[in-house]
PDB file of C-alpha atoms in Angstrom:
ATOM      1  CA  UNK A1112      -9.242  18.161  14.591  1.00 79.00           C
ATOM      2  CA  UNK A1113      -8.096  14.621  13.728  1.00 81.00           C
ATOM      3  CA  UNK A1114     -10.162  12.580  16.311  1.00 83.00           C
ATOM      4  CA  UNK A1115     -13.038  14.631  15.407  1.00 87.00           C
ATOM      5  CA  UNK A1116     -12.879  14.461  11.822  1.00 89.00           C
ATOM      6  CA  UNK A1117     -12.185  10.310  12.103  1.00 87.00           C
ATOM      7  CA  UNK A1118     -15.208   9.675  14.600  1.00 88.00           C
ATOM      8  CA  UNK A1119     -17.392  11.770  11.801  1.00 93.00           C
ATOM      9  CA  UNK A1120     -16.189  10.189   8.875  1.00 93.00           C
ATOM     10  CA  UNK A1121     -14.456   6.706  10.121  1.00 89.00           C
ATOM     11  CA  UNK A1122     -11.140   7.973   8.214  1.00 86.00           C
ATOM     12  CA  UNK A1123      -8.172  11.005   8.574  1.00 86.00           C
ATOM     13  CA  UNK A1124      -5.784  11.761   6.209  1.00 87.00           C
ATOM     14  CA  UNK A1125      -2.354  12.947   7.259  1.00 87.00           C
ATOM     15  CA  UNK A1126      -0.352  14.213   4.126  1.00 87.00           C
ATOM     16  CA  UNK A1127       3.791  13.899   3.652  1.00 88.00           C
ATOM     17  CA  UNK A1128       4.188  11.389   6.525  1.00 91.00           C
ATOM     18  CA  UNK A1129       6.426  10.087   4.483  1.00 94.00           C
ATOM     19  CA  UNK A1130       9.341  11.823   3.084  1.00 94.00           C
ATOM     20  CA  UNK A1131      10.067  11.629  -1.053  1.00 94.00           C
ATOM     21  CA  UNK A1132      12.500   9.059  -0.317  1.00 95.00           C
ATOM     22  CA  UNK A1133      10.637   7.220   2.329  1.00 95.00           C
ATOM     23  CA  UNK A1134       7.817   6.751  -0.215  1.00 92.00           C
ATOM     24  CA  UNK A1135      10.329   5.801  -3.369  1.00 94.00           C
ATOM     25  CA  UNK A1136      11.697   3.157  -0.863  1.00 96.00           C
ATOM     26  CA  UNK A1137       8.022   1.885   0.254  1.00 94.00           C
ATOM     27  CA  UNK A1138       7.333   1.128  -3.559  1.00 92.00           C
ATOM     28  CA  UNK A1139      10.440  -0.454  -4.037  1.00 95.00           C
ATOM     29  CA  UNK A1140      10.355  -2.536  -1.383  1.00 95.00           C
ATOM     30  CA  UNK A1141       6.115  -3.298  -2.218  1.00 93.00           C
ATOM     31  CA  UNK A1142       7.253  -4.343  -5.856  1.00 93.00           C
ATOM     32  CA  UNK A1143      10.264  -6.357  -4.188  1.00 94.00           C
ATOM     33  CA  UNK A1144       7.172  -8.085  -2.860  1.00 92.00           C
ATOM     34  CA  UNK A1145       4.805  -7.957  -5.567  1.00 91.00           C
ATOM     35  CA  UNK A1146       7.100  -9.238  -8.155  1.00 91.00           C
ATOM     36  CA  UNK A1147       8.241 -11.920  -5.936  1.00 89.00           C
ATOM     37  CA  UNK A1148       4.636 -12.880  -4.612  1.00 87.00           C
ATOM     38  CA  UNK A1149       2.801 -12.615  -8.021  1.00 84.00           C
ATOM     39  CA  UNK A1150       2.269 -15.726  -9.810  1.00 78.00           C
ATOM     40  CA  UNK A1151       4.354 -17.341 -13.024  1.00 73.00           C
ATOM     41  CA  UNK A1152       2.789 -16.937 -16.091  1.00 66.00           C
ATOM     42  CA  UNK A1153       0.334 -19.951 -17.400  1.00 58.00           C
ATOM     43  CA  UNK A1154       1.229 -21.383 -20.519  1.00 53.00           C
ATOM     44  CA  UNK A1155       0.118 -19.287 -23.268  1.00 55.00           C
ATOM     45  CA  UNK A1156      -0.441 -16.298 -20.851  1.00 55.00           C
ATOM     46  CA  UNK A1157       1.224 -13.229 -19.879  1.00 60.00           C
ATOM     47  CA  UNK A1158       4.938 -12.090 -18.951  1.00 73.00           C
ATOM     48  CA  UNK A1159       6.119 -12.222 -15.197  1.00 85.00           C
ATOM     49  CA  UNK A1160       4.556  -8.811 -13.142  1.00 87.00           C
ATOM     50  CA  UNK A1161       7.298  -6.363 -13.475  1.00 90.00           C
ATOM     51  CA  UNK A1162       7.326  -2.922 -12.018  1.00 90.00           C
ATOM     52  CA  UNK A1163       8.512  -1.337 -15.225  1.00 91.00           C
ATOM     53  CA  UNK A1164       6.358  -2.668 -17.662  1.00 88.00           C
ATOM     54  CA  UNK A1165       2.552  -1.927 -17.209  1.00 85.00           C
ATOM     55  CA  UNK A1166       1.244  -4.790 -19.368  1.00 81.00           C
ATOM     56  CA  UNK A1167       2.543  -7.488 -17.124  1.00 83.00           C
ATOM     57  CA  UNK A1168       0.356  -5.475 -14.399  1.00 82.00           C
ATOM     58  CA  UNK A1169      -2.562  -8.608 -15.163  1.00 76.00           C
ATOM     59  CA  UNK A1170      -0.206 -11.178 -13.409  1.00 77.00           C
ATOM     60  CA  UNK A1171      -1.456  -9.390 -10.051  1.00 79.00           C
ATOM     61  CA  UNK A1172      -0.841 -11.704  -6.592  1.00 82.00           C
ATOM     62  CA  UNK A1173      -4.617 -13.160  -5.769  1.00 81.00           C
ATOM     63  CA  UNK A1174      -6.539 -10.042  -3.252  1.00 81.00           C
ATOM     64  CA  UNK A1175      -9.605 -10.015  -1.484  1.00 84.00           C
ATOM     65  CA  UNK A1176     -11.817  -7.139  -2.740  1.00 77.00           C
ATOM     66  CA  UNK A1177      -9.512  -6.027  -5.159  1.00 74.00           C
ATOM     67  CA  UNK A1178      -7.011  -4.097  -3.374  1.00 82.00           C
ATOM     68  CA  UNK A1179      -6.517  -5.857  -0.158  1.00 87.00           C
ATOM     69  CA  UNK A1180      -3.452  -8.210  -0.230  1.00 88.00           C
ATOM     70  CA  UNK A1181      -3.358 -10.825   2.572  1.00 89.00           C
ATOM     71  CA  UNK A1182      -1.418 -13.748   1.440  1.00 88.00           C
ATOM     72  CA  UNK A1183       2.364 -14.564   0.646  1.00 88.00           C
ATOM     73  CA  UNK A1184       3.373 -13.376   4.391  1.00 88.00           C
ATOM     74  CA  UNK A1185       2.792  -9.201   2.831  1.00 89.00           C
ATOM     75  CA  UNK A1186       2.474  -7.978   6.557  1.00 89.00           C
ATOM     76  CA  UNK A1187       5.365  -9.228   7.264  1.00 90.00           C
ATOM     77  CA  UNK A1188       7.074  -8.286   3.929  1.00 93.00           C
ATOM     78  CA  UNK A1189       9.750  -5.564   4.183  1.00 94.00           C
ATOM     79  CA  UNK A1190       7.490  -3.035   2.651  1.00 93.00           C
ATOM     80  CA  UNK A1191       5.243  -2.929   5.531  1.00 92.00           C
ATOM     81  CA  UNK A1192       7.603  -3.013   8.683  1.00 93.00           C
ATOM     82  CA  UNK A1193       9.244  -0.047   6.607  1.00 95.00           C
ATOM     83  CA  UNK A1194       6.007   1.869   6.679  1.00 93.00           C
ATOM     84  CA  UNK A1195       4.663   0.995  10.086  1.00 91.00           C
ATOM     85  CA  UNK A1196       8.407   1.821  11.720  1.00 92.00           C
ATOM     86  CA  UNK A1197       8.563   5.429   9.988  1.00 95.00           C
ATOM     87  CA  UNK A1198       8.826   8.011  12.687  1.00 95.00           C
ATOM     88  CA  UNK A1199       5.865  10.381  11.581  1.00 94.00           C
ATOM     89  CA  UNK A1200       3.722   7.619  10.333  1.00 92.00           C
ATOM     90  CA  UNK A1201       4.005   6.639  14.367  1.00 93.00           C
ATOM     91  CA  UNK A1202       3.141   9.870  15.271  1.00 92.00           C
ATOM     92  CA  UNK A1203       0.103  10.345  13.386  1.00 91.00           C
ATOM     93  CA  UNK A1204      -1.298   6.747  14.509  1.00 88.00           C
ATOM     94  CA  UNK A1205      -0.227   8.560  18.283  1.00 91.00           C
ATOM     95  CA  UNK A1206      -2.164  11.083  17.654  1.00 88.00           C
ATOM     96  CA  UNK A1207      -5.738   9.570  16.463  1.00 85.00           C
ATOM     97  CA  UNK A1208      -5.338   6.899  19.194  1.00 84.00           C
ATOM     98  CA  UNK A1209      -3.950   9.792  21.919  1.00 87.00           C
ATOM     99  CA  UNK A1210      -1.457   6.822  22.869  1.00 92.00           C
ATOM    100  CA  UNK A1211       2.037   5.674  22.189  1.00 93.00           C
ATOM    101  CA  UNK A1212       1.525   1.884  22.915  1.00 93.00           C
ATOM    102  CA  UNK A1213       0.232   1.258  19.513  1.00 89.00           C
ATOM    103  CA  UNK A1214      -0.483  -2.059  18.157  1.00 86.00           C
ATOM    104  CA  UNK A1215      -0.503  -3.130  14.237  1.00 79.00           C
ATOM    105  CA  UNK A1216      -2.115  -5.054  12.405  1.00 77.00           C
ATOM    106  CA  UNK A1217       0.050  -7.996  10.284  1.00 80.00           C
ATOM    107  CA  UNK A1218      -2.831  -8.993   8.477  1.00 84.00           C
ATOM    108  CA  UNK A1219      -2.150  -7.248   5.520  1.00 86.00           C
ATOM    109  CA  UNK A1220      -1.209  -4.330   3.200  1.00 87.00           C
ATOM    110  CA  UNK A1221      -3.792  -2.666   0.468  1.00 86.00           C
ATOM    111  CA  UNK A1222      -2.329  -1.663  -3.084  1.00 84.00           C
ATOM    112  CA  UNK A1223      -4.100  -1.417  -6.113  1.00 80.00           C
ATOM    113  CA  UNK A1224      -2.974  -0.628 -10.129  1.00 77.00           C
ATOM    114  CA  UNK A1225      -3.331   2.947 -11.145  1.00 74.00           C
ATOM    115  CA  UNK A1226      -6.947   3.445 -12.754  1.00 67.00           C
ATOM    116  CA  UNK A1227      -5.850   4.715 -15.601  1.00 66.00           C
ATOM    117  CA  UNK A1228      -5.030   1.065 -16.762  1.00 62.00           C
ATOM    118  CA  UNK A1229      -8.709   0.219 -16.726  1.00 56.00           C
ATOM    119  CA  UNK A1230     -11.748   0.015 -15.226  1.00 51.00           C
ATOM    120  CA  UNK A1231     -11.520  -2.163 -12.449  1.00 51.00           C
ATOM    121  CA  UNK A1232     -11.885  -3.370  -8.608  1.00 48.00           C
ATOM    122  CA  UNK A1233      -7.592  -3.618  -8.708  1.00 49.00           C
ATOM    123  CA  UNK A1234      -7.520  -0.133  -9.366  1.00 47.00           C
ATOM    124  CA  UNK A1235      -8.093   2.960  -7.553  1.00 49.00           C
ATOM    125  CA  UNK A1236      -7.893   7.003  -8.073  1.00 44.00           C
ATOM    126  CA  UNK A1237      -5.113   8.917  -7.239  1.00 41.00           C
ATOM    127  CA  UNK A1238      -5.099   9.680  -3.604  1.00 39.00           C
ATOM    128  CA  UNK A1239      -7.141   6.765  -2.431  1.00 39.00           C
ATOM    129  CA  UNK A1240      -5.953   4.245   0.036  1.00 40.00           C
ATOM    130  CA  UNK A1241      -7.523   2.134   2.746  1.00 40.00           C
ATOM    131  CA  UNK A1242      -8.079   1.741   6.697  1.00 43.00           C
ATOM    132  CA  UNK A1243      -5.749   2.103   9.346  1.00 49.00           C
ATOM    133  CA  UNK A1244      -2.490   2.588   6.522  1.00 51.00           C
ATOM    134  CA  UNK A1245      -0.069   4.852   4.591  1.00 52.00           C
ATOM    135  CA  UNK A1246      -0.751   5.626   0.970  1.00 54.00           C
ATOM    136  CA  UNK A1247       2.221   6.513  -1.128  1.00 55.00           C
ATOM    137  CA  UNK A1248       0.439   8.528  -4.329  1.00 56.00           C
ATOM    138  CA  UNK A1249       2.524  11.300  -5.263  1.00 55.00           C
ATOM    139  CA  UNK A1250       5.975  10.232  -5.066  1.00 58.00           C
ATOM    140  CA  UNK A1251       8.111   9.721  -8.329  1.00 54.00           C
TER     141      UNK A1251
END
């Protein structure tokens, strides 16, 4: 089923690879990195990103297309060795590729602000995520 459905539609979707705690600690550890990475405040401007207050969510770290975060080392960061090392997330990469000797990419990670902030290329709808990764959507 998987192989199939990713050769007809260039994407699969595994749910729950990650448990509810595996995916509270993947968002801490991507806002350890986002609130570290973003940049200060210009004179005048906004507040310092903070994961707990939505209108700092403008001082964003610079993307490419909106979503896809490359700079500041975030392949590397914490938050993606945590994701790429969990146990079922390597299973269901073994599975597509029908091999264990699997290779990732350190390029970089995708996030994007919930779309109920605005209208925007930063955002995206619930459920949504990107390439060859792991979207945490649904964990509180």
């Amino acid at each position: 089923g998987a192989n199939r459905y990713l050769r007809k539609h260039g994407f699969v979707v595994y749910r729950e690879v990650l448990s509810q705690s595996e995916c509270r600690r993947a968002r801490a550890l991507l806002w350890d990195f986002l609130e570290a990475s973003a940049p200060l405040p210009r004179q005048g401007g906004s507040r310092p990103l903070s994961r707990d207050d939505p209108a700092t969510w403008d001082a964003w770290p610079e993307t490419v297309e909106g979503g896809i975060l490359p700079y500041f080392g975030s392949g590397q960061s914490r938050a993606a060795w945590f994701v790429r090392s969990r146990p079922r997330v390597l299973r269901a990469f073994a599975a597509v590729w029908g091999t264990d000797a699997l290779v990732s990419s350190f390029d970089a990670v995708s996030v994007w602000r919930p779309w109920q902030l605005e209208s925007h290329p930063a955002t995206c709808s619930a459920g949504s995520g990107g390439g060859g990764g792991a979207a945490c959507t649904t964990c509180s």
